[in-house]
Coordinates of C-alpha atoms and ligand atoms in Angstrom, one line a residue:
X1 CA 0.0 0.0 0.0
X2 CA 1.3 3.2 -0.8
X3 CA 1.4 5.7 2.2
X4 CA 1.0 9.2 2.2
X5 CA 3.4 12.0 2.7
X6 CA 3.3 14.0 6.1
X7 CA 4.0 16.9 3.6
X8 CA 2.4 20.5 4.5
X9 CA -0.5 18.6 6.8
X10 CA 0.2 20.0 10.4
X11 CA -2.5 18.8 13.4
X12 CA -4.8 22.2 14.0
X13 CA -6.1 21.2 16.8
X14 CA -6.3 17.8 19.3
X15 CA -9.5 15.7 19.5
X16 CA -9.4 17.7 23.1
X17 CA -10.5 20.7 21.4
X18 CA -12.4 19.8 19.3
X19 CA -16.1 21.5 20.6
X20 CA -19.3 22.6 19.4
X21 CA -17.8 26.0 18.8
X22 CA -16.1 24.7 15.8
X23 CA -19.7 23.5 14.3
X24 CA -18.4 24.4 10.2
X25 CA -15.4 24.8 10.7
X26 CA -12.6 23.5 9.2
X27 CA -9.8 20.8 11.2
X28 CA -6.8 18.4 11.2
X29 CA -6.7 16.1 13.3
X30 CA -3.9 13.2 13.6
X31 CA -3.8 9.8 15.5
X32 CA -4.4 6.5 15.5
X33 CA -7.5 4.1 14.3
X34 CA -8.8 3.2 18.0
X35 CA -12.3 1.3 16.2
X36 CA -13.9 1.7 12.7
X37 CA -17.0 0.4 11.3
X38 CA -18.3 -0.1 7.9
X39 CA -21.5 -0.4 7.5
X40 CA -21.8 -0.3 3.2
X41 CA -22.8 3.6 2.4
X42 CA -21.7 4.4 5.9
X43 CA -18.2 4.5 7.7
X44 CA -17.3 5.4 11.1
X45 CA -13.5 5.8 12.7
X46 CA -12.6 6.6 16.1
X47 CA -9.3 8.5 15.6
X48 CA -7.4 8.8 18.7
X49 CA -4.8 10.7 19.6
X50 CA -2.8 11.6 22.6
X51 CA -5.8 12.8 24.4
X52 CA -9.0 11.7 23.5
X53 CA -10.7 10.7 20.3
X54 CA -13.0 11.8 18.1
X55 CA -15.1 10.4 15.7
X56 CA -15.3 10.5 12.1
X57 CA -18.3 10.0 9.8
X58 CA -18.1 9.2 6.1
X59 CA -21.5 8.6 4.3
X60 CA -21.4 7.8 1.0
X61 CA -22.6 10.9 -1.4
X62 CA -22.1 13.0 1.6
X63 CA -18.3 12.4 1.2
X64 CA -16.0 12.6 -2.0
X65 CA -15.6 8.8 -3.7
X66 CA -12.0 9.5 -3.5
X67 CA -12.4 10.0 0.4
X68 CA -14.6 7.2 0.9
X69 CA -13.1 4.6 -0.8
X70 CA -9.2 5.6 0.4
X71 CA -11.0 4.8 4.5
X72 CA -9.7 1.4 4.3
X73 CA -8.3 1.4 7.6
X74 CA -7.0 -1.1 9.9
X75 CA -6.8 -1.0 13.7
X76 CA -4.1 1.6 15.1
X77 CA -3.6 3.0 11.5
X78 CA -1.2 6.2 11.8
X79 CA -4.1 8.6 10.3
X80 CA -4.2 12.4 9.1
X81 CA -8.1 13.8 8.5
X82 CA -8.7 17.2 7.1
X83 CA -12.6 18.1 8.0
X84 CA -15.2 19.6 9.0
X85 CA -16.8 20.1 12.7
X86 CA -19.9 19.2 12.7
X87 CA -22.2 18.5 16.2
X88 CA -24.5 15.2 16.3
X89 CA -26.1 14.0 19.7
X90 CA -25.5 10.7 19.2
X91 CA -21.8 10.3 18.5
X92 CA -19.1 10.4 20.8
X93 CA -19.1 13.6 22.9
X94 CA -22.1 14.8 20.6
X95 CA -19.2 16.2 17.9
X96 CA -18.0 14.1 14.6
X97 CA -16.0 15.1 11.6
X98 CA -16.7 14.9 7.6
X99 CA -14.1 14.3 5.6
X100 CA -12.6 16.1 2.5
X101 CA -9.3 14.9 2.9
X102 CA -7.5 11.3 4.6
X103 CA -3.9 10.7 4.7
X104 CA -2.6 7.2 5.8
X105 CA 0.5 8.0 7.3
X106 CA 1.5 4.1 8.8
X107 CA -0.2 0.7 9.0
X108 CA -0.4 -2.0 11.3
X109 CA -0.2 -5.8 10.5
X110 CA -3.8 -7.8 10.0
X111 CA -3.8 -8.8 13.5
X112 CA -2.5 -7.0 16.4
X113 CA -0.8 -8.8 19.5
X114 CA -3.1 -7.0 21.9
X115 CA -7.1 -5.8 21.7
X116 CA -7.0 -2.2 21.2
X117 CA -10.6 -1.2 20.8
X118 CA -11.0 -1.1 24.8
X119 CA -13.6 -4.2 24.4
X120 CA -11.6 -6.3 26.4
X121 CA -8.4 -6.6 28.3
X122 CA -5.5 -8.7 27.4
X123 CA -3.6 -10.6 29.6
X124 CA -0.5 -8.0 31.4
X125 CA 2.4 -9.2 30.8
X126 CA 1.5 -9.7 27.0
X127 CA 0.3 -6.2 27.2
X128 CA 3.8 -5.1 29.0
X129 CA 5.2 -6.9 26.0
X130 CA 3.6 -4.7 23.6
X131 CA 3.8 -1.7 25.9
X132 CA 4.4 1.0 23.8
X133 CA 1.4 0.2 21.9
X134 CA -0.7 -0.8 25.4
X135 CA 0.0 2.4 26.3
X136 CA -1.9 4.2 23.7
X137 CA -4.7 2.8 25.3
X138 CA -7.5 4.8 26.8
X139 CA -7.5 3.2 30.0
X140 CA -3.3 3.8 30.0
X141 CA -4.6 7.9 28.8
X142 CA -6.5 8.3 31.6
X143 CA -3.8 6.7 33.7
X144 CA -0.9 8.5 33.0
X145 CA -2.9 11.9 32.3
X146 CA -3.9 11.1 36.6
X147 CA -0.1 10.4 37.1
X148 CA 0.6 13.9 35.4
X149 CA -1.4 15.8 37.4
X150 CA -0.1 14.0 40.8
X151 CA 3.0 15.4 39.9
X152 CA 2.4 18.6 38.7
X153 CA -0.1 19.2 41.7
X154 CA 3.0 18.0 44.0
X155 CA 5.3 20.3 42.7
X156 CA 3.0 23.5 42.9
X157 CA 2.0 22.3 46.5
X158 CA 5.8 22.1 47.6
X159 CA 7.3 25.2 46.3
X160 CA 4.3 27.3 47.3
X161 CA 5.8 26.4 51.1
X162 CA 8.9 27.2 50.0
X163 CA 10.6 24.1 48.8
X164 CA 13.6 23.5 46.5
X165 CA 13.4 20.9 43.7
X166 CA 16.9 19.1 44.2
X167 CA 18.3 15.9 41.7
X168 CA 21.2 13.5 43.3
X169 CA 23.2 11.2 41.8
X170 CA 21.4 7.7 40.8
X171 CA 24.9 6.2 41.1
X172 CA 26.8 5.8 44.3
X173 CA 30.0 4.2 46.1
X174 CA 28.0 2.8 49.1
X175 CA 24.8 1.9 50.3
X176 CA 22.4 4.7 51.7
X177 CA 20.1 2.8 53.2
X178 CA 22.0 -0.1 54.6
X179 CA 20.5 -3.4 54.1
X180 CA 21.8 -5.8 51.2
X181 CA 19.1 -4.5 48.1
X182 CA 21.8 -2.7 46.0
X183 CA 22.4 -3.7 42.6
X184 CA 26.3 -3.1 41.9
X185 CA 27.5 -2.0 38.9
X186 CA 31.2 -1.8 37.1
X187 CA 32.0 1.9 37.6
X188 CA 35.5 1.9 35.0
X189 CA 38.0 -0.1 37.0
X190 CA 35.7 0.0 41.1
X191 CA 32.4 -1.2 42.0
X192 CA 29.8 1.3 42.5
X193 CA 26.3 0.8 42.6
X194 CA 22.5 2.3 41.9
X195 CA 21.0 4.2 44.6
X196 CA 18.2 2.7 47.0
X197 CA 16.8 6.2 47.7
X198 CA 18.2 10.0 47.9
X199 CA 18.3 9.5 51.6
X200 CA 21.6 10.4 52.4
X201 CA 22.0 13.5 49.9
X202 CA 18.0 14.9 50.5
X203 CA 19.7 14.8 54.3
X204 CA 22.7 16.8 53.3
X205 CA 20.6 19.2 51.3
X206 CA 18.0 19.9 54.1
X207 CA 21.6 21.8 55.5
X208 CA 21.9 24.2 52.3
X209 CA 18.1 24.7 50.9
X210 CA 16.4 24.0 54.2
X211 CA 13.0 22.4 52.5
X212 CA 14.1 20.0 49.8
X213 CA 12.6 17.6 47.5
X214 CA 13.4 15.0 44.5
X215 CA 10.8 12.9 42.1
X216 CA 13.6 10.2 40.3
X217 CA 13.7 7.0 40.1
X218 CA 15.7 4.6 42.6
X219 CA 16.4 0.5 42.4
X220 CA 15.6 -2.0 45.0
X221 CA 16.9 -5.7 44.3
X222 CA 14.4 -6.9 45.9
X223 CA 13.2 -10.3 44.6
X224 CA 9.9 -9.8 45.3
X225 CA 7.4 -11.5 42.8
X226 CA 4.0 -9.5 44.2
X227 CA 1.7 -7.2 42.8
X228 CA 3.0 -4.0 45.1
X229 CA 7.0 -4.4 44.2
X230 CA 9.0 -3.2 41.5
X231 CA 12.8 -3.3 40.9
X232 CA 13.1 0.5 39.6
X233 CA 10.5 2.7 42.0
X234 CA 9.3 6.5 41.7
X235 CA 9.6 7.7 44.9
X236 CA 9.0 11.2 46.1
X237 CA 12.1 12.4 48.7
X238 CA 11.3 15.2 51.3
X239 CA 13.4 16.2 53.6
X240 CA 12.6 19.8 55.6
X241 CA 15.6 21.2 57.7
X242 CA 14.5 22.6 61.2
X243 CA 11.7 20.3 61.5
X244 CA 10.5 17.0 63.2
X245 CA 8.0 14.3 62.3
X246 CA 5.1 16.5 63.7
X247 CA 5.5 19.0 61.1
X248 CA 6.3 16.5 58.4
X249 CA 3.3 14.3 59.4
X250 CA 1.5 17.5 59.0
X251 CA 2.9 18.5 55.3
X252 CA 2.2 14.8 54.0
X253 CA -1.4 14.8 54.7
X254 CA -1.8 18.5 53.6
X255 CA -0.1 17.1 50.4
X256 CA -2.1 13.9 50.0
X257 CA -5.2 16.1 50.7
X258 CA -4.2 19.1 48.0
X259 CA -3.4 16.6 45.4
X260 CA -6.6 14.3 45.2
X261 CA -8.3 17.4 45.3
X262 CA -6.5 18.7 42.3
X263 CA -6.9 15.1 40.4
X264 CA -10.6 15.6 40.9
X265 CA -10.7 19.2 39.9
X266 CA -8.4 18.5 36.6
X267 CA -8.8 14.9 35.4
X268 CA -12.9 14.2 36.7
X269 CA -13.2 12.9 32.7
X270 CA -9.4 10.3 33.4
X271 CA -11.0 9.4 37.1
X272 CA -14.7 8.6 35.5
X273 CA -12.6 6.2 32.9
X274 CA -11.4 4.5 35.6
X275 CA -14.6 4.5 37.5
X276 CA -13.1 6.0 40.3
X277 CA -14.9 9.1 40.4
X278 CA -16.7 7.7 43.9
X279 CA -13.5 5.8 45.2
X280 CA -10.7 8.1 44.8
X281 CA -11.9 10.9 47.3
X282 CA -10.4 13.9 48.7
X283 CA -9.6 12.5 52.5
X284 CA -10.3 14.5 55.4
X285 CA -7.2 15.6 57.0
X286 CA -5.8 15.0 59.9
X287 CA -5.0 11.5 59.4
X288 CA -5.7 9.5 61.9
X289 CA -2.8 8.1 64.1
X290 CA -1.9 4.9 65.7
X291 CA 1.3 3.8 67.7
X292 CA 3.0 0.7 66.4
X293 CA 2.1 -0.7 69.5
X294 CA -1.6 -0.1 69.5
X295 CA -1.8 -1.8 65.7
X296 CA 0.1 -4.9 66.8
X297 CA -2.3 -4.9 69.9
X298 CA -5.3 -4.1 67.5
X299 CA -4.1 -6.8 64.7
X300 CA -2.9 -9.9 67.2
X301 CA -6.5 -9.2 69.4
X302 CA -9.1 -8.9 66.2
X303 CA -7.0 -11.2 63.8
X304 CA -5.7 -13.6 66.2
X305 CA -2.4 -12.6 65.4
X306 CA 0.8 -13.0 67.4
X307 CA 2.5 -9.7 66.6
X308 CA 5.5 -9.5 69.0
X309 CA 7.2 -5.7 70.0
X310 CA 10.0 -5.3 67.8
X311 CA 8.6 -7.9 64.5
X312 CA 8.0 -6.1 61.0
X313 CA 4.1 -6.7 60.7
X314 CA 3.6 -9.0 57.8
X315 CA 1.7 -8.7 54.4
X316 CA -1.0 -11.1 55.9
X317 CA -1.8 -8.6 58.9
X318 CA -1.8 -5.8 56.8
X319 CA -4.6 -7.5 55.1
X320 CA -6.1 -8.4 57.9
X321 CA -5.8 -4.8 58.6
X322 CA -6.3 -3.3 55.7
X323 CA -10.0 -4.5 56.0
X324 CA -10.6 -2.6 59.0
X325 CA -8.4 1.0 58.3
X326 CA -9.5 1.1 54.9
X327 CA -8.6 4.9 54.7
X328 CA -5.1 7.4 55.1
X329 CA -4.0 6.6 58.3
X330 CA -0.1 6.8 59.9
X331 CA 1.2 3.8 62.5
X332 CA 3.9 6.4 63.8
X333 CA 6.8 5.0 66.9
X334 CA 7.8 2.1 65.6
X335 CA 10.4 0.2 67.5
X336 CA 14.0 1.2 67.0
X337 CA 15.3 -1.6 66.5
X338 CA 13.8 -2.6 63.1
X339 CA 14.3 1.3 61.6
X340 CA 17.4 2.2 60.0
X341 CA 20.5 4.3 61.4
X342 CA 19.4 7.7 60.3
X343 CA 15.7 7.6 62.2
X344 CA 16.0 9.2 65.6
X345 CA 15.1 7.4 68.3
X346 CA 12.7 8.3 71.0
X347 CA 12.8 9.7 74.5
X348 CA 12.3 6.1 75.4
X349 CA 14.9 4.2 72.9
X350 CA 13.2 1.7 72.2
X351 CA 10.6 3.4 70.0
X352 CA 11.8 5.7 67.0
X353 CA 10.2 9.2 65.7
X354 CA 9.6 7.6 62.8
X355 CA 6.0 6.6 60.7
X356 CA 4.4 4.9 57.6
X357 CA 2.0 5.9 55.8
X358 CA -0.7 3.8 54.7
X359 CA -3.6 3.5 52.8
X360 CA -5.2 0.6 54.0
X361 CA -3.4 -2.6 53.6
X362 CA -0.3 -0.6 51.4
X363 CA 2.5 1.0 52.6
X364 CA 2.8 4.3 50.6
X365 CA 5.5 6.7 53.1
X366 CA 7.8 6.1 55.2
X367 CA 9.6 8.9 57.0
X368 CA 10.4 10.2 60.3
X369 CA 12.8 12.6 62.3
X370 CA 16.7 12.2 61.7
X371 CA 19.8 11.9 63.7
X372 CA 21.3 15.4 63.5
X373 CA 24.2 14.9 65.8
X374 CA 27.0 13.4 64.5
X375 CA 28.6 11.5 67.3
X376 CA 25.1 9.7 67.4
X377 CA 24.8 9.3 63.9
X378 CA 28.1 7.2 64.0
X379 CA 27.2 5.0 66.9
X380 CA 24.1 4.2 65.1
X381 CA 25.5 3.4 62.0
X382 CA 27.8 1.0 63.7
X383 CA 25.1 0.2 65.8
X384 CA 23.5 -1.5 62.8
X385 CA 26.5 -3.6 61.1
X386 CA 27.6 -0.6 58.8
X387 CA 31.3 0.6 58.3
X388 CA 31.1 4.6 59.3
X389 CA 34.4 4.8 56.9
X390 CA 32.7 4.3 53.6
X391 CA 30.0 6.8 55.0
X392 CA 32.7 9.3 55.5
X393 CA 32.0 12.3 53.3
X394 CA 28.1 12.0 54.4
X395 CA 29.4 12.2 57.9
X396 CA 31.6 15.1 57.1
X397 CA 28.5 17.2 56.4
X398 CA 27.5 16.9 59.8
X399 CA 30.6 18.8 60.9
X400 CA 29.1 22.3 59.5
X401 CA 26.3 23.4 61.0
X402 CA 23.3 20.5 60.2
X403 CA 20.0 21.8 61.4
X404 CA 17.6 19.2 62.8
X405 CA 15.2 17.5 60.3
X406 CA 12.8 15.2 59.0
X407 CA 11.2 13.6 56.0
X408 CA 9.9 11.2 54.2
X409 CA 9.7 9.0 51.5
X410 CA 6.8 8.5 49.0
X411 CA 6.2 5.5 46.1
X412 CA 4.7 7.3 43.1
X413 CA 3.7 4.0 41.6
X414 CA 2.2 2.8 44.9
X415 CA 0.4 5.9 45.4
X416 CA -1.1 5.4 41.3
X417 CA -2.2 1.8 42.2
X418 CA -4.2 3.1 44.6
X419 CA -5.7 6.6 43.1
X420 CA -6.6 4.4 40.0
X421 CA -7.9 1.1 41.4
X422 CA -5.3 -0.8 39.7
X423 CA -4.6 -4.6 40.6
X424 CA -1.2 -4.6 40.3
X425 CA 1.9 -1.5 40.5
X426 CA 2.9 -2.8 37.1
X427 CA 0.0 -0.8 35.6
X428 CA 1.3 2.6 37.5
X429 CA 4.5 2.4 35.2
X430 CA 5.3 2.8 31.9
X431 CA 7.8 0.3 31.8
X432 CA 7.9 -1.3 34.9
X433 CA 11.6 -3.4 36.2
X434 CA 10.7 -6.6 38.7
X435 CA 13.0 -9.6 38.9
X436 CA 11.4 -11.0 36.2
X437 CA 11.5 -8.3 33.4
X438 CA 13.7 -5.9 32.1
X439 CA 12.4 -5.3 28.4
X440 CA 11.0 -3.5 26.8
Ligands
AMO501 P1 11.2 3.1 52.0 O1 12.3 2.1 51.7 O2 10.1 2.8 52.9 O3 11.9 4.5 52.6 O4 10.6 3.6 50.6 C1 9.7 4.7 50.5 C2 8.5 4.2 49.8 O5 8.8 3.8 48.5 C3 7.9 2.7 48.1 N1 8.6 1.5 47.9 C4 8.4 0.6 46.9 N2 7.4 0.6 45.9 C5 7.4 -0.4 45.0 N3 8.3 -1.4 45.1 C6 9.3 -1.5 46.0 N4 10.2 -2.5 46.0 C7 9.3 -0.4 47.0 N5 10.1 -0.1 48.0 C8 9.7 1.0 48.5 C9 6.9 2.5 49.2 C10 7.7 3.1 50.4 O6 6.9 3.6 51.4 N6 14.7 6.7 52.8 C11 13.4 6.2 53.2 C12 12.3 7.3 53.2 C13 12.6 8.4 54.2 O7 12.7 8.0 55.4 O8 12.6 9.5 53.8 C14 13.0 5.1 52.2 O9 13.5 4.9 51.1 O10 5.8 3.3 49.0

C-alpha cells in the first residue's frame, strides 16, 4: 500500500479541542485508528490521539468517492483527517467530523498482539510486551494523564511552602540505606552501585536549601514477585531542615489532601474512565494516628495474630488490617530496632520518631525525624553492622552546622495503584523493572 506524505498537513487542533464551537469549521486532526466500522454507504472511525478521540463519519454521497473509498483502515492505523466540525447527539461527545481529505501515514499488521478497541483486556504481561502500543490505550490515557497531574499538583504544593526541587546522583559508592538490596554495577576499574533512595544527599541538602525535595527514580533488588514491588521505584524524597515528624506528618497529609483534590478538579473525565470518580476521594485531613504498638495490639486481638514488640508486621496482617483502616491513616513510633541508622530514636529508645503511611493494607510513606548529631549518627550506623568509613564524606557534612530534620519518602507507583484502582503496580509504570522483566 502506498502511504501518504506528512508533507504541508500539520495537526490544527487535538480531538481535546475539538467542541461545538467549531460546528463548520474547518480541522486536522492526527492519530491512531482506535475502532472503525463499515457499514456499506456508511463509515465510522474513532481516531485517537494523545488525548481523546473523536469520531469520524463518512457517508457515501455525503463524502468525496476518492475520500470514501481511500477509508480502508486497519486497527491503530497512523491517520491524518482534514474536515469539518460538525455537532450530532449521538456520536461520541455529541461532535464528529466529515471528511474532504485522509492521509494514511503508517499501518499495522492484520492482526494485532493485543485488543485495542477497549472491548476487552489482554492478559499483562502480553500487554507489557507490547507496551508502547498498550499504552496508547485509553484506560493507560487516563492513567498516566492522573499520574501527570499527581506530579504537577506536587510540585506546585511544595514550592508554594517554600521548597527547593533538588536531583542527586542515581549512582553511588556505598549503600544509603544499609541493608543488602543494591544492585552493583562496574563503575570503570571500582564497583559502584544504583542508589536505593536520595536518603543520604536529601539529608545533606535539608543543610543548604532547608526544605528539599526530588521525584527520580531509585532501584531496589528486591526479589519480590507481588503485585505492590517493583525493581526501579518513583519515589517522592522530602526532607525539611528545622523540623521534626510533627511538622512532616503534618505536610504529608496536607499534600495527599491538596493533590486528590486537584486530580478531581483537573482529570474528573481520566477518574470517570477508571470508575473511580466515587473511590478516589479527597480524605479529610488530619490523618488518623496509631502507635505501632496499639496496631500490633489491634491486629494480634481482632486477627488472632501474634505480633510481638519489635517484628515487621507482615503482608497477611496488613490484610487483615487493611480491612478494618480502609482509609489514610499513619502507625507512627515504631520500634528502633527494626528502623534504619538515620531515624532518631525516642525519649524512650526503644521506639523511634519515625512513621508509615498507609492507605489501608499498602505502605505508601515512610519517613520520620533524623539523627542530627553526629557522634550519634556514627554510633548508630555502627550500631546497625555498617562501616562509618565508607560513610565518611556523608558524615563530614554533619561537621558544619546541620540543622535538625525530618522527611519522608513517598512510592509514586504505589500511590497510582491506589488513586486508579489498579490490581497490580505494574500498571502505575510505563515500563515497569521486577526480577522478572527488564524489556522493553
Ligand atoms: P522506603 O524504603 O520505605 O523508605 O521507601 C519509601 C516508599 O517507596 C515505596 N517502595 C516501593 N514501591 C514499590 N516497590 C518497591 N520495591 C518499593 N520499596 C519502597 C513505598 C515506600 O513507602 N529513605 C526512606 C524514606 C525516608 O525516610 O525519607 C525510604 O526509602 O511506597
Amino acid at each position: 500500500m502506498q502511504l501518504d506524505e506528512l508533507g504541508d498537513w500539520r495537526k490544527t487542533h487535538y480531538t481535546k479541542d475539538v467542541n461545538p464551537d467549531l460546528a463548520g469549521k474547518q480541522v486536522i486532526l492526527g492519530g491512531w485508528v482506535r475502532n472503525y466500522r463499515n457499514l456499506g454507504g456508511l463509515k465510522f472511525i474513532s481516531l485517537q490521539d494523545k488525548y481523546g478521540e473523536r469520531q469520524i463519519t463518512l457517508k457515501k454521497g455525503i463524502v468525496s468517492d476518492k475520500v470514501f473509498n481511500k477509508a480502508k483502515v486497519g486497527y491503530q492505523y497512523c491517520i491524518m483527517v482534514k474536515g469539518i466540525v460538525q455537532t450530532f447527539n449521538e456520536a461520541p461527545g455529541g461532535i464528529e467530523i466529515i471528511p474532504s481529505e485522509i492521509k494514511i501515514l503508517n499501518i499495522t499488521p492484520d492482526k494485532l498482539p493485543i485488543d485495542m478497541t477497549g472491548e476487552t483486556l489482554s492478559d499483562l504481561d502480553l500487554r507489557l510486551n507490547n507496551r508502547a502500543l498498550d499504552l496508547r490505550s485509553l484506560k493507560n490515557q487516563a492513567l498516566f494523564e492522573i499520574r501527570g497531574e499527581m506530579l504537577r499538583s506536587i510540585r506546585k504544593f511544595l514550592f508554594n511552602r517554600d521548597f527547593t526541587e533538588i536531583t542527586t546522583p542515581k549512582i553511588i559508592g556505598s549503600a544509603t540505606e544499609g541493608g543488602t538490596e543494591l544492585f552493583p554495577i562496574i563503575y570503570f576499574e571500582k564497583e559502584a552501585f544504583l542508589t536505593q533512595s536520595a536518603q543520604l544527599y536529601k539529608e545533606q541538602l535539608s543543610g543548604v536549601y532547608e526544605r528539599v525535595f526530588e521525584i527520580s527514580d531509585c532501584f531496589r533488588a528486591e526479589k519480590s514477585r507481588t503485585k505492590r514491588h517493583l525493581c526501579e521505584i518513583f519515589t517522592l524524597d522530602v526532607e525539611m531542615g528545622f523540623s521534626t515528624m510533627e511538622d512532616v506528618l503534618k505536610l504529608l497529609e496536607e499534600m495527599v489532601h491538596n493533590v486528590i483534590k486537584d486530580i478531581r478538579k483537573n482529570q474528573m473525565s481520566a477518574l470517570k474512565y477508571l470508575k473511580m470518580e466515587d473511590k478516589t476521594i479527597v480524605p479529610e485531613i488530619p490523618f488518623p494516628r496509631y502507635k505501632y504498638e496499639e496496631i500490633i495490639n489491634l491486629i494480634n486481638k481482632n486477627f488472632n495474630f501474634d505480633i510481638e514488640f519489635g517484628e515487621d508486621i507482615s503482608t497477611e496482617a496488613y490484610r487483615k488490617l487493611g480491612e478494618q483502616l480502609k482509609e489514610y491513616y499513619y502507625i507512627t513510633h515504631w520500634p528502633m530496632s527494626i528502623k534504619p541508622f538515620y531515624i532518631m530514636p525516642s525519649k524512650n529508645p526503644k521506639y523511634s520518631e519515625s512513621f508509615d503511611l498507609q492507605k489501608g493494607m499498602l505502605e505508601l510513606t515512610s519517613g520520620g525525624t533524623r539523627v542530627h548529631n553526629k557522634e550519634q549518627l556514627v554510633k548508630a550506623l555502627e550500631e546497625s553492622g555498617l562501616n562509618s568509613l565508607a560513610f565518611k564524606s556523608h558524615l563530614n557534612t554533619f561537621d558544619y552546622g546541620m540543622p535538625p530534620h525530618g522527611g519522608f519518602g513517598l512510592g509514586i507507583d504505589r500511590w497510582l495503584t491506589i488513586l486508579c484502582g489498579l490490581d497490580d503496580i505494574r500498571e502505575a509504570v510505563m515500563y515497569p523493572r521486577t526480577p522478572d522483566r527488564l524489556t522493553p
